[in-house]
Amino acid sequence: MSTTRFNAVEKASNRKAVEAVTPDRKVSDYYGENVFNRKAMKKYLSKETYKALTHSIDNGTSIDREIANHVAAGMRMWALEKGVTHYTHWFQPLTDGTAEKHDAFVEHDGNGGMIEEFSGKLLVQQEPDASSFPNGGLRNTFEARGYSAWDPSSPAFIVDDTLCIPTVFIAYTGEALDYKTPLIRSVEALSKAAKEVCNYFDEDVNKITCFLGWEQEYFLVDEDLYSARPDLSLTERTLLGHESAKNQQLDDHYFGSIPSRVQEFMKDLEIECYKLGIPVKTRHNEVAPNQFELAPIYEECNLANDHNQLLMSVMKRVSRKHNFRVLLHEKPFMGVNGSGKHCNWSMGTDTGKNLFSPGQNREDNLRFITFVVNTLMAVYKYNALLKGSIASAGNAYRLGANEAPPAIISSFLGTQISEILDKFENSAIEDAIEVDDKKRLSLGFGQIPELLLDNTDRNRTSPFAFTGNRFEFRAPGSSCNCGSAMLALNSAVAYQLMQFKEEVDNLCQSGKSKETAIFEVLKAYIKESKPIRFDGNGYSDEWKEEAAKRGLDCESSIPLQYDAYLKPEVIEMFAATHVLSEKELEARNEVKWEIYIKKVQIEARVLGDLSLNHIIPVVIRYQSLLLDNITKLKATFNEEDYLEISAEQQRLIRKIAGHINAVTKMVDEMIEARKRANRITDLRSKAIAYHDEVAPYLDTIREHIDDLELMVDNQMWPLPKYRELLFIR
């Protein structure tokens, strides 16, 4: 075994569980202690300031500078008492990560000394460099100015010695350069459109809240093994490696007993999350070895997205204390399940109703059907956009396999809801509207209690499934910013609700009753949106053929999937909801194509380096040992015995030589393909060239190297193998 690999495996094998430091307090005692939440606001702000700030948060109104000064003073006092020395505007550029620039709480006091200072101006805005972040051409290098602006609806929090203030990030010319800005716009558009439709059924509804509950899947790997794999260190996935004889085929890891080292990591992670006000609730082993999941209680969409972005940062920090590395790549290991980030999406009223829950009377059930059907219409009309919103170089490896939804957007409703819509389509206005919320199931034996069944089963092959009182968007990848998918979904549904209201109002103006108008429009929508409904096996080849016949988007090329953002109907939808302008959409596509190019480019460079500088030299050395052995055999035995004894070694040497030649040749070809692609100036065309001409080499080169891994002496192989990476010791 190579020295590097030996040391890494030895250290990983000797790992002991790191004891979690659990506070001698209940979670409720320290939950949110590092958050400037309403409890802290009450303590550190005057009654007038507290009232103005909470009114802004609850109603989306702006805060004047005088109130901002008072908030900043209270926030500074709270932070200083907790040992904070710096503050930062925490924002979400178009990198799928977060960004921050730290400034100290100090200013000159005018007498040669320093004082701790933090004004409303510093709270409200900061000026990061807008040209160095992905911007799709909105900012030139000589046009560097951009602004981060405080989002009061997402509370400030403390990490280490720094006060982090959630903010939006915009260009000097006003365009959004982040995910938060359009996400907030989409939430407002959805709330307004949903409220107007909801008022058909309940005039007391004044506000609609969009909720998000994400489920974060991830892998853990020993830090020493991670460091011994340049592909993991540089790309977050293994670009080569033969699958282990045992991986997930026994289904023994899923929901199994959590390994002790992982349990200690999870305990520390949860403590840090609770301090930061992240309401994590569920933890368990996922399907693949070393794969796990964490999920929170649902929150308002914008806040939930902030918490997910913060969580990914906290996970990486806490994991290193336990000698782990967190892998958030969608497909870090070939041959086992990849990781997604399921987004559970719903809407609720300020009167306490879930718009996706059936009610106890005709009006509530009609409202339920209205919002389900309009959501289906939005998903049907903009299925290509929703797919483009979750498309990435990493997610392409996960989607479509028997582990994740197919790369075709469809919606599962379940037998009961499907039957209700079909019945509604053919019903008369005087017919009853009945929706059963729960069914009962008696197992009929012993002490086992009666079960309450949801009104749908679950279909894990569906990208967009109705799961009882919400829709679950299962297609987003584990490393993505949820905001990309959520702003597309929110905007599409908002626009659809706007169109629904317009059609209903027009029918009412022509003399039809409100209920008759709603019935007629919904019936037409149910019929029109039928192609998006699919309750069967999304993994099957038959579904791919059927989806194409139904007119659903079946594009498999990631660069081409981004074209959905620039379709005329999508540009019109985003403009009508005031979420993204055409200029902003064009810029975001430029960013998406550029990121795709760079990710494939980095992987190609890393694989080329691993192939020629790590693998091939070791393989040649092993081949030389075989040749030396053959020479010695020839000197020892007569010709007849020699030919018989050495036949297998000679065959192995030929196979090794064939793989060496193939890898060397293909690495050279991949480099040339990269050079040709790099000469293309148009980003879309360049991304297509990387997808069509460069990316295929990643798999073909890997196949040869993975075969060599099974041939070369295990002691000589330079990189930790899957059997070492995938089972925490």
XYZ file of C-alpha atoms in Angstrom:
729
model
C 0.000 0.000 0.000
C 1.351 3.458 -0.853
C 2.686 5.392 2.148
C 0.089 8.171 1.799
C -2.779 5.745 1.497
C -1.445 3.551 4.309
C -1.168 6.486 6.715
C -4.619 7.770 5.810
C -6.285 4.381 6.260
C -4.374 3.724 9.495
C -5.459 7.056 10.989
C -9.057 6.510 9.929
C -9.066 3.033 11.480
C -7.792 4.389 14.798
C -10.394 7.129 15.081
C -12.274 7.306 18.364
C -15.560 9.052 18.919
C -15.132 12.693 19.905
C -17.379 13.376 22.861
C -20.012 15.993 22.146
C -20.210 18.871 24.601
C -23.897 18.886 25.468
C -25.167 21.793 27.562
C -26.760 20.857 30.881
C -29.901 22.545 29.604
C -32.977 21.630 27.635
C -32.994 22.713 23.986
C -35.723 25.210 24.789
C -33.343 26.907 27.266
C -30.664 27.770 24.705
C -32.577 27.707 21.401
C -31.788 30.893 19.479
C -29.361 32.272 22.053
C -27.043 33.437 19.257
C -29.886 35.061 17.300
C -31.194 38.604 17.581
C -34.726 37.254 17.731
C -37.855 38.801 19.196
C -36.829 37.825 22.697
C -33.538 39.721 22.287
C -35.270 42.583 20.505
C -37.640 43.084 23.447
C -34.727 43.252 25.830
C -32.414 45.553 23.882
C -34.846 47.803 21.958
C -37.270 50.442 23.172
C -40.977 49.666 22.903
C -41.349 52.065 19.987
C -38.391 50.604 18.096
C -39.494 47.030 18.802
C -42.983 47.814 17.546
C -41.688 49.461 14.349
C -39.256 46.621 13.621
C -41.743 43.795 14.181
C -44.346 45.656 12.110
C -41.818 45.814 9.270
C -41.059 42.103 9.599
C -44.711 41.067 9.745
C -45.991 43.357 7.008
C -43.015 43.824 4.688
C -42.840 47.591 5.181
C -39.592 49.575 5.010
C -37.718 50.912 8.037
C -36.586 54.547 8.169
C -33.008 55.470 9.103
C -33.914 56.753 12.563
C -35.427 53.392 13.536
C -32.445 51.652 11.918
C -30.109 53.660 14.175
C -32.017 52.505 17.250
C -32.007 48.885 16.055
C -28.261 49.070 15.357
C -27.580 50.412 18.855
C -29.557 47.608 20.492
C -28.040 44.981 18.235
C -24.533 46.252 18.996
C -25.154 46.158 22.749
C -26.472 42.591 22.518
C -23.525 41.484 20.376
C -20.849 43.131 22.535
C -22.228 41.445 25.639
C -21.666 38.139 23.855
C -18.025 38.926 23.091
C -18.557 39.920 19.469
C -15.869 42.136 17.921
C -16.871 42.260 14.228
C -19.946 42.485 12.035
C -20.619 41.411 8.478
C -23.317 41.547 5.851
C -24.041 37.883 5.078
C -25.342 37.377 1.540
C -25.855 34.706 -1.110
C -24.095 35.426 -4.412
C -24.723 33.263 -7.480
C -22.201 30.642 -6.351
C -24.597 28.421 -4.336
C -22.611 29.497 -1.266
C -22.558 32.518 1.029
C -20.244 35.521 1.291
C -19.167 37.907 4.034
C -16.749 40.791 4.643
C -15.941 41.407 8.312
C -15.537 44.882 9.821
C -14.646 45.640 13.429
C -16.949 47.575 15.773
C -14.380 50.401 16.010
C -14.098 54.037 15.009
C -11.752 56.866 16.044
C -12.966 58.648 19.173
C -11.323 61.954 18.159
C -8.827 61.798 21.027
C -6.370 59.286 19.632
C -8.351 56.311 20.888
C -11.059 53.991 19.610
C -14.709 53.438 20.451
C -17.112 50.621 19.597
C -19.432 51.994 16.933
C -22.243 50.543 14.816
C -24.772 52.898 13.207
C -27.983 52.405 11.321
C -26.152 53.224 8.107
C -23.727 50.340 8.678
C -26.611 48.031 9.564
C -28.692 48.913 6.528
C -26.060 48.682 3.791
C -22.494 47.726 2.954
C -20.465 47.866 -0.244
C -18.870 44.597 -1.411
C -17.102 44.306 -4.767
C -19.800 43.446 -7.313
C -17.505 42.649 -10.240
C -15.634 39.788 -8.556
C -18.764 37.731 -7.901
C -20.587 35.913 -10.719
C -22.745 38.543 -12.403
C -23.278 37.423 -15.988
C -21.909 40.622 -17.468
C -24.003 42.995 -15.359
C -20.789 44.379 -13.846
C -17.501 45.013 -15.628
C -14.187 44.922 -13.790
C -14.113 48.727 -13.825
C -17.705 48.804 -12.500
C -17.063 47.273 -9.126
C -19.653 48.878 -6.913
C -22.474 46.762 -5.486
C -24.578 46.944 -2.343
C -25.713 44.520 0.301
C -28.892 45.667 2.050
C -30.334 44.457 5.358
C -33.222 41.970 5.309
C -35.027 42.550 8.646
C -37.251 39.482 8.137
C -34.271 37.177 8.672
C -32.761 37.816 12.122
C -29.072 38.600 12.640
C -26.986 35.859 14.249
C -23.557 35.336 15.778
C -20.885 32.967 14.475
C -17.722 32.926 16.588
C -16.823 36.608 17.160
C -18.870 38.035 14.296
C -22.385 39.453 14.064
C -23.861 38.230 10.761
C -26.603 40.361 9.198
C -28.607 38.617 6.425
C -28.772 40.864 3.378
C -29.699 41.041 -0.272
C -26.983 41.793 -2.823
C -27.637 44.098 -5.785
C -25.625 45.889 -8.447
C -25.049 49.648 -8.444
C -27.589 49.752 -11.286
C -30.199 47.882 -9.225
C -30.131 44.362 -10.688
C -30.137 41.368 -8.348
C -26.778 39.614 -8.008
C -27.938 36.984 -5.527
C -30.636 34.408 -4.767
C -32.261 36.198 -1.825
C -33.456 39.284 -3.744
C -35.572 37.433 -6.327
C -36.654 34.889 -3.718
C -38.130 37.668 -1.556
C -39.755 39.179 -4.644
C -41.279 35.799 -5.526
C -42.578 35.295 -1.982
C -44.274 38.695 -2.109
C -45.737 37.992 -5.558
C -47.088 34.622 -4.425
C -48.513 36.049 -1.210
C -50.355 38.806 -3.094
C -51.739 36.531 -5.817
C -52.711 33.758 -3.379
C -54.439 36.223 -1.023
C -56.607 37.593 -3.827
C -57.690 34.096 -4.840
C -58.129 33.036 -1.218
C -60.512 35.935 -0.677
C -62.960 34.183 -3.010
C -63.462 31.708 -0.165
C -62.616 33.708 2.958
C -62.616 37.509 2.997
C -60.915 37.552 6.415
C -57.613 36.341 4.948
C -55.140 39.243 4.828
C -51.843 37.468 4.354
C -50.494 34.268 2.822
C -47.199 32.791 4.033
C -45.108 30.501 1.865
C -43.468 27.683 3.835
C -40.397 25.605 3.047
C -39.149 22.477 4.741
C -35.883 21.206 3.274
C -34.394 17.756 3.783
C -30.597 17.887 3.586
C -28.783 14.712 2.506
C -25.005 14.495 2.843
C -22.041 12.117 3.052
C -19.344 11.954 5.714
C -15.827 10.727 5.004
C -12.759 10.524 7.244
C -10.663 13.659 6.896
C -7.400 11.776 6.341
C -8.911 9.680 3.561
C -10.425 12.830 2.061
C -7.028 14.544 2.081
C -5.445 11.537 0.370
C -7.883 11.869 -2.552
C -7.121 14.924 -4.727
C -10.376 14.406 -6.602
C -12.432 14.674 -3.411
C -10.404 17.649 -2.186
C -10.744 19.575 -5.433
C -14.103 18.503 -6.888
C -16.042 17.024 -3.918
C -16.533 13.764 -5.855
C -14.462 10.706 -6.712
C -13.503 10.887 -10.380
C -12.249 7.310 -10.269
C -12.593 4.289 -8.006
C -14.026 0.817 -8.472
C -17.154 0.215 -6.436
C -16.829 -1.876 -3.295
C -17.976 -5.515 -3.325
C -20.401 -4.497 -0.577
C -22.076 -1.133 -0.706
C -25.814 -0.521 -0.285
C -27.228 -3.677 -1.839
C -28.310 -5.192 1.508
C -30.270 -2.045 2.453
C -28.702 -2.353 5.897
C -27.580 1.248 6.269
C -30.923 2.962 5.618
C -32.511 3.964 8.947
C -29.918 1.742 10.655
C -28.199 2.380 13.952
C -26.178 5.595 13.644
C -22.405 4.970 14.051
C -21.103 6.334 17.379
C -18.668 8.810 15.799
C -21.409 10.106 13.537
C -23.809 10.343 16.469
C -21.368 12.601 18.318
C -21.001 14.772 15.225
C -24.782 15.000 14.912
C -25.142 16.009 18.563
C -22.649 18.858 18.193
C -24.225 19.908 14.908
C -27.688 20.045 16.442
C -26.457 22.095 19.409
C -24.885 24.655 17.064
C -28.045 24.709 14.947
C -30.306 25.288 17.949
C -28.128 28.158 19.159
C -28.533 29.717 15.710
C -32.298 29.216 15.715
C -32.291 26.476 13.061
C -35.152 24.151 14.129
C -33.573 20.814 13.154
C -35.743 17.864 14.116
C -34.954 14.683 12.141
C -31.698 12.781 11.673
C -31.119 9.323 10.208
C -28.924 7.109 8.077
C -29.689 7.373 4.378
C -29.500 4.558 1.796
C -25.823 4.679 0.821
C -22.996 3.863 3.247
C -21.738 7.008 4.995
C -24.838 8.906 3.809
C -27.106 10.718 6.270
C -30.001 13.158 6.360
C -31.046 16.092 8.515
C -34.389 17.898 8.329
C -35.971 20.812 10.231
C -39.443 21.909 11.213
C -40.982 24.010 8.420
C -40.392 27.771 8.369
C -41.257 30.765 6.248
C -39.603 30.252 2.857
C -37.013 33.060 2.929
C -35.928 32.288 6.497
C -35.845 28.543 5.815
C -33.574 29.126 2.837
C -31.239 31.284 4.940
C -31.137 28.539 7.550
C -30.253 25.916 4.970
C -27.393 28.037 3.640
C -26.171 28.601 7.192
C -26.530 24.907 8.014
C -24.225 23.852 5.176
C -21.540 26.162 6.533
C -22.018 24.932 10.108
C -21.892 21.297 8.973
C -18.495 21.783 7.384
C -17.112 23.527 10.460
C -18.429 21.010 13.000
C -17.447 17.972 10.920
C -13.759 18.907 11.061
C -13.844 18.861 14.862
C -14.809 15.198 14.558
C -12.154 14.416 11.908
C -14.783 14.192 9.172
C -15.390 16.054 5.967
C -18.952 16.705 4.813
C -19.582 15.979 1.143
C -22.505 17.929 -0.298
C -21.850 16.949 -3.909
C -24.850 15.270 -5.505
C -22.851 12.171 -6.525
C -19.566 11.803 -4.627
C -19.412 8.021 -5.137
C -20.318 5.995 -8.220
C -22.458 2.912 -7.730
C -24.330 4.150 -4.645
C -27.122 6.669 -4.156
C -26.426 10.350 -4.519
C -27.701 13.176 -2.330
C -30.605 15.539 -2.881
C -32.289 18.342 -1.012
C -36.043 17.714 -1.019
C -37.999 20.951 -0.742
C -41.396 20.592 0.946
C -43.460 23.591 -0.156
C -46.815 24.839 1.070
C -48.878 27.965 1.757
C -50.814 29.015 4.848
C -53.193 31.844 5.728
C -53.070 34.250 8.654
C -56.334 32.623 9.735
C -54.513 29.346 10.380
C -55.398 27.313 7.293
C -53.091 25.280 5.072
C -54.152 25.918 1.486
C -53.215 22.354 0.539
C -55.311 20.727 3.257
C -58.935 19.754 2.570
C -61.571 21.186 4.871
C -64.785 20.210 6.581
C -67.165 22.011 4.236
C -67.826 22.652 0.554
C -66.131 26.044 0.474
C -62.907 24.797 2.080
C -62.758 21.824 -0.280
C -63.290 24.049 -3.305
C -60.468 26.253 -2.043
C -58.266 23.153 -1.640
C -58.980 21.998 -5.207
C -58.400 25.531 -6.515
C -54.870 25.748 -5.137
C -53.922 22.172 -6.036
C -55.124 22.588 -9.620
C -53.461 25.988 -10.098
C -50.194 24.556 -8.794
C -50.496 21.700 -11.295
C -51.120 24.202 -14.077
C -48.037 26.192 -13.112
C -45.876 23.049 -13.017
C -47.324 21.954 -16.365
C -46.726 25.270 -18.113
C -43.261 25.812 -16.666
C -41.947 22.258 -16.274
C -38.878 23.106 -18.362
C -38.141 26.128 -16.164
C -38.448 24.079 -12.958
C -36.029 21.551 -14.391
C -33.639 24.318 -15.388
C -33.850 25.756 -11.854
C -32.324 22.587 -10.358
C -29.960 21.711 -13.220
C -26.243 21.656 -12.447
C -23.121 19.727 -13.347
C -23.348 17.797 -10.078
C -27.086 17.138 -10.149
C -26.789 15.640 -13.641
C -24.999 12.619 -12.112
C -27.819 12.057 -9.607
C -31.036 12.647 -11.544
C -32.451 9.862 -13.658
C -30.934 6.918 -11.802
C -32.941 4.533 -9.612
C -32.251 6.707 -6.597
C -33.640 10.110 -7.515
C -36.429 11.547 -9.651
C -36.002 11.412 -13.430
C -34.870 14.528 -15.257
C -38.450 15.011 -16.489
C -40.779 17.079 -14.333
C -44.096 15.404 -13.539
C -46.427 15.493 -10.556
C -47.694 12.612 -8.434
C -51.044 13.149 -6.705
C -51.962 9.684 -5.508
C -55.079 7.679 -6.263
C -57.466 9.569 -3.997
C -56.617 13.112 -5.147
C -56.467 12.004 -8.786
C -59.940 10.480 -8.478
C -61.237 13.678 -6.852
C -59.949 15.842 -9.725
C -61.271 13.443 -12.359
C -64.661 13.424 -10.647
C -64.624 17.231 -10.343
C -63.868 17.579 -14.060
C -67.075 15.703 -14.894
C -69.267 17.018 -12.071
C -72.070 19.566 -12.010
C -71.912 22.621 -9.791
C -74.594 21.248 -7.508
C -72.631 18.041 -6.824
C -70.995 17.562 -3.436
C -67.272 18.225 -3.084
C -65.824 15.703 -0.675
C -62.181 15.197 0.244
C -61.240 12.755 2.992
C -58.288 13.998 5.012
C -57.383 10.729 6.711
C -58.382 7.118 6.329
C -58.112 4.511 9.037
C -56.291 1.209 8.723
C -56.714 -1.559 11.249
C -54.009 -4.216 11.139
C -56.410 -6.629 12.768
C -54.136 -8.224 15.286
C -52.841 -7.905 18.799
C -51.807 -4.709 20.491
C -50.958 -2.735 17.326
C -53.079 0.456 17.260
C -55.190 1.631 14.358
C -53.271 3.715 11.832
C -54.329 6.999 10.236
C -53.476 7.001 6.540
C -52.623 10.136 4.550
C -54.713 10.885 1.483
C -51.799 9.911 -0.785
C -49.096 7.291 -0.822
C -45.533 8.460 -1.525
C -43.859 8.121 -4.906
C -40.107 8.571 -4.634
C -39.768 8.483 -8.422
C -41.795 11.679 -8.789
C -39.944 15.011 -8.963
C -42.963 16.984 -7.727
C -45.225 14.957 -5.483
C -48.276 15.849 -3.418
C -47.643 14.375 0.023
C -50.761 15.075 2.042
C -50.767 18.802 2.822
C -47.848 20.051 0.724
C -45.930 19.459 -2.480
C -42.472 17.939 -2.267
C -40.042 19.127 -4.932
C -37.614 16.191 -4.847
C -35.317 17.178 -7.696
C -33.011 19.878 -6.163
C -29.443 18.728 -5.521
C -27.821 18.577 -2.101
C -25.312 21.381 -2.722
C -27.723 23.852 -4.319
C -29.252 27.023 -2.960
C -32.959 26.204 -2.441
C -33.717 29.750 -3.549
C -33.135 28.861 -7.205
C -35.936 26.290 -7.249
C -38.214 28.157 -4.850
C -38.168 31.478 -6.699
C -39.020 29.687 -9.952
C -41.854 27.732 -8.319
C -43.229 30.716 -6.372
C -43.200 32.920 -9.448
C -44.831 30.321 -11.694
C -47.638 29.650 -9.193
C -48.115 33.369 -8.514
C -48.485 34.105 -12.233
C -50.862 31.181 -12.653
C -53.031 32.427 -9.769
C -53.063 35.893 -11.350
C -54.340 34.370 -14.600
C -56.906 32.266 -12.732
C -58.310 35.334 -10.975
C -58.471 37.256 -14.235
C -60.435 34.442 -15.928
C -62.818 34.027 -13.006
C -63.425 37.781 -12.748
C -64.117 38.001 -16.483
C -66.739 35.250 -16.222
C -68.289 36.978 -13.216
C -68.495 40.235 -15.156
C -70.320 38.370 -17.926
C -73.060 37.484 -15.446
C -72.002 34.136 -13.994
C -71.905 33.507 -10.275
C -68.525 33.356 -8.545
C -68.845 29.630 -7.818
C -69.930 28.817 -11.369
C -66.994 30.788 -12.762
C -64.540 29.004 -10.462
C -65.996 25.622 -11.460
C -65.719 26.323 -15.178
C -62.134 27.564 -15.016
C -60.981 24.708 -12.762
C -62.554 22.101 -15.046
C -60.679 23.518 -18.013
C -57.433 23.586 -16.013
C -57.822 19.983 -14.842
C -58.217 18.857 -18.437
C -55.360 21.013 -19.738
C -52.857 20.018 -17.041
C -53.405 16.253 -17.291
C -50.097 15.663 -19.102
C -48.149 16.699 -15.985
C -49.923 14.134 -13.783
C -48.176 10.790 -13.532
C -48.561 8.337 -10.671
C -46.485 5.491 -12.082
C -42.812 4.507 -12.084
C -40.776 7.506 -13.204
C -37.663 5.340 -13.586
C -39.083 3.289 -16.455
C -38.086 3.733 -20.090
C -41.771 3.636 -20.974
C -42.313 6.841 -18.998
C -39.594 8.640 -20.955
C -41.377 7.781 -24.193
C -44.762 8.697 -22.726
C -43.476 12.029 -21.359
C -42.217 13.007 -24.800
C -45.638 12.190 -26.299
C -47.269 14.383 -23.636
C -45.097 17.315 -24.680
C -43.089 17.517 -21.456
C -39.525 18.759 -21.563
C -37.168 15.777 -21.914
C -33.917 17.634 -22.578
C -30.948 15.886 -20.904
C -28.158 18.361 -21.689
C -27.559 20.693 -18.721
C -26.457 23.684 -20.857
C -29.569 23.332 -23.016
C -31.836 23.017 -19.980
C -30.879 26.583 -19.051
C -32.498 27.797 -22.279
C -35.833 27.480 -20.466
C -35.084 30.720 -18.594
C -35.086 32.699 -21.837
C -38.273 31.391 -23.397
C -40.679 34.268 -24.184
C -43.389 32.914 -21.874
C -40.893 32.611 -18.995
C -39.558 36.139 -19.520
C -43.161 37.378 -19.536
C -43.988 35.450 -16.338
C -41.001 36.803 -14.395
C -41.698 40.327 -15.628
C -45.384 40.181 -14.672
C -44.547 39.000 -11.151
C -41.696 41.582 -10.863
C -39.269 38.853 -9.783
C -36.592 39.032 -12.490
C -36.168 41.307 -15.490
C -35.093 40.014 -18.887
C -31.665 41.535 -18.313
C -31.336 39.717 -14.983
C -32.444 36.427 -16.572
C -29.891 36.756 -19.347
C -27.170 37.481 -16.791
C -28.113 34.474 -14.666
C -27.928 32.180 -17.656
C -24.470 33.492 -18.438
C -23.486 32.644 -14.855
C -25.014 29.159 -15.070
C -23.206 28.348 -18.317
C -19.943 29.697 -16.934
C -20.188 27.664 -13.720
C -20.999 24.523 -15.699
C -17.947 25.080 -17.893
C -15.642 25.633 -14.943
C -16.861 22.574 -13.034
C -16.345 20.234 -15.991
C -13.038 21.949 -16.745
C -11.750 21.436 -13.191
C -12.840 17.791 -13.170
C -11.097 17.180 -16.491
C -7.890 18.766 -15.243
C -7.949 16.808 -11.988
C -8.660 13.511 -13.728
C -5.881 14.150 -16.238
C -3.443 14.859 -13.410
C -4.521 11.795 -11.413
C -4.281 9.595 -14.485
C -0.829 10.633 -15.670
C 0.879 11.557 -12.370
C -0.658 9.138 -9.867
C -2.146 6.096 -11.537
C -0.148 5.372 -14.708
C 3.306 5.551 -13.016
C 2.159 3.041 -10.375
C 0.621 0.784 -13.025
C 3.826 0.854 -15.078
C 5.830 0.012 -11.968
C 3.589 -2.975 -11.300
C 3.786 -3.982 -14.957
C 7.584 -3.886 -14.686
C 7.433 -6.255 -11.713
C 5.412 -8.686 -13.808
C 7.907 -8.392 -16.655
C 10.795 -9.020 -14.251
C 8.996 -12.079 -12.964
C 8.481 -13.399 -16.501
C 12.175 -12.900 -17.269
C 13.077 -14.915 -14.178
C 10.574 -17.630 -15.087
C 12.088 -17.903 -18.529
C 15.545 -18.296 -17.033
C 14.293 -20.963 -14.608
C 12.029 -23.224 -16.690
C 12.287 -24.932 -20.044
C 10.422 -23.434 -22.974
C 7.331 -25.620 -22.676
C 6.905 -25.133 -18.928
C 7.673 -21.445 -19.217
C 4.928 -20.842 -21.792
C 2.391 -22.651 -19.641
C 3.393 -20.981 -16.372
C 3.683 -17.435 -17.740
C 0.567 -17.426 -19.933
C -1.624 -15.720 -17.369
C 0.987 -13.075 -16.512
C 1.491 -12.317 -20.193
C -2.251 -11.940 -20.672
C -2.384 -9.576 -17.659
C 0.543 -7.563 -18.987
C -1.229 -7.160 -22.340
C -4.432 -6.028 -20.631
C -2.522 -3.541 -18.501
C -0.684 -2.251 -21.567
C -3.998 -1.789 -23.370
C -5.435 0.227 -20.476
C -2.251 2.341 -20.186
C -2.371 3.155 -23.877
C -6.098 3.920 -23.768
C -5.838 6.206 -20.724
C -2.822 8.079 -22.083
C -4.459 8.512 -25.492
C -7.786 9.660 -24.070
C -6.224 12.120 -21.640
C -4.426 13.704 -24.604
C -7.682 13.781 -26.577
C -9.535 15.291 -23.606
C -6.933 18.046 -23.335
C -7.303 18.831 -27.031
C -11.106 18.846 -26.717
C -10.767 21.278 -23.829
C -8.494 23.515 -25.856
C -10.994 23.577 -28.728
C -13.834 24.413 -26.358
C -11.807 27.160 -24.669
C -11.429 28.953 -28.001
C -15.209 29.427 -28.184
C -16.204 32.895 -26.961
C -19.997 32.451 -26.669
C -20.645 30.945 -23.220
C -23.677 28.899 -24.250
C -21.826 27.318 -27.174
C -18.789 26.769 -25.004
C -20.882 25.042 -22.319
C -22.450 22.803 -24.972
C -18.960 21.899 -26.241
C -17.839 20.995 -22.718
C -20.973 18.867 -22.272
C -20.756 17.108 -25.640
C -17.007 16.864 -26.249
C -15.171 17.057 -22.897
C -17.440 15.532 -20.239
C -17.795 12.116 -21.982
C -14.059 11.502 -21.470
C -14.547 11.592 -17.697
C -16.501 8.339 -17.796
C -14.448 6.527 -20.447
C -11.106 7.292 -18.780
C -12.546 6.243 -15.452
C -13.651 2.862 -16.812
C -10.073 1.968 -17.757
C -8.612 3.145 -14.444
C -11.267 1.323 -12.430
C -10.371 -1.875 -14.285
C -6.695 -1.274 -13.488
C -7.555 -0.893 -9.787
C -8.626 -4.558 -9.776
C -5.436 -5.680 -11.526
C -2.690 -3.766 -9.748
C -1.243 -4.950 -6.422
C -3.408 -3.546 -3.623
C -0.285 -2.510 -1.679
C 0.818 -0.287 -4.559
C -2.459 1.451 -5.376
C -1.932 5.126 -4.463
C -5.451 6.251 -3.534
C -7.858 5.124 -0.783
C -10.396 2.721 -2.280
C -14.169 2.733 -1.972
C -14.118 -0.050 0.617
C -11.981 2.255 2.778
C -13.852 5.482 2.048
C -17.398 4.240 2.447
C -17.404 2.569 5.835
C -16.764 4.763 8.872
C -14.625 2.997 11.450
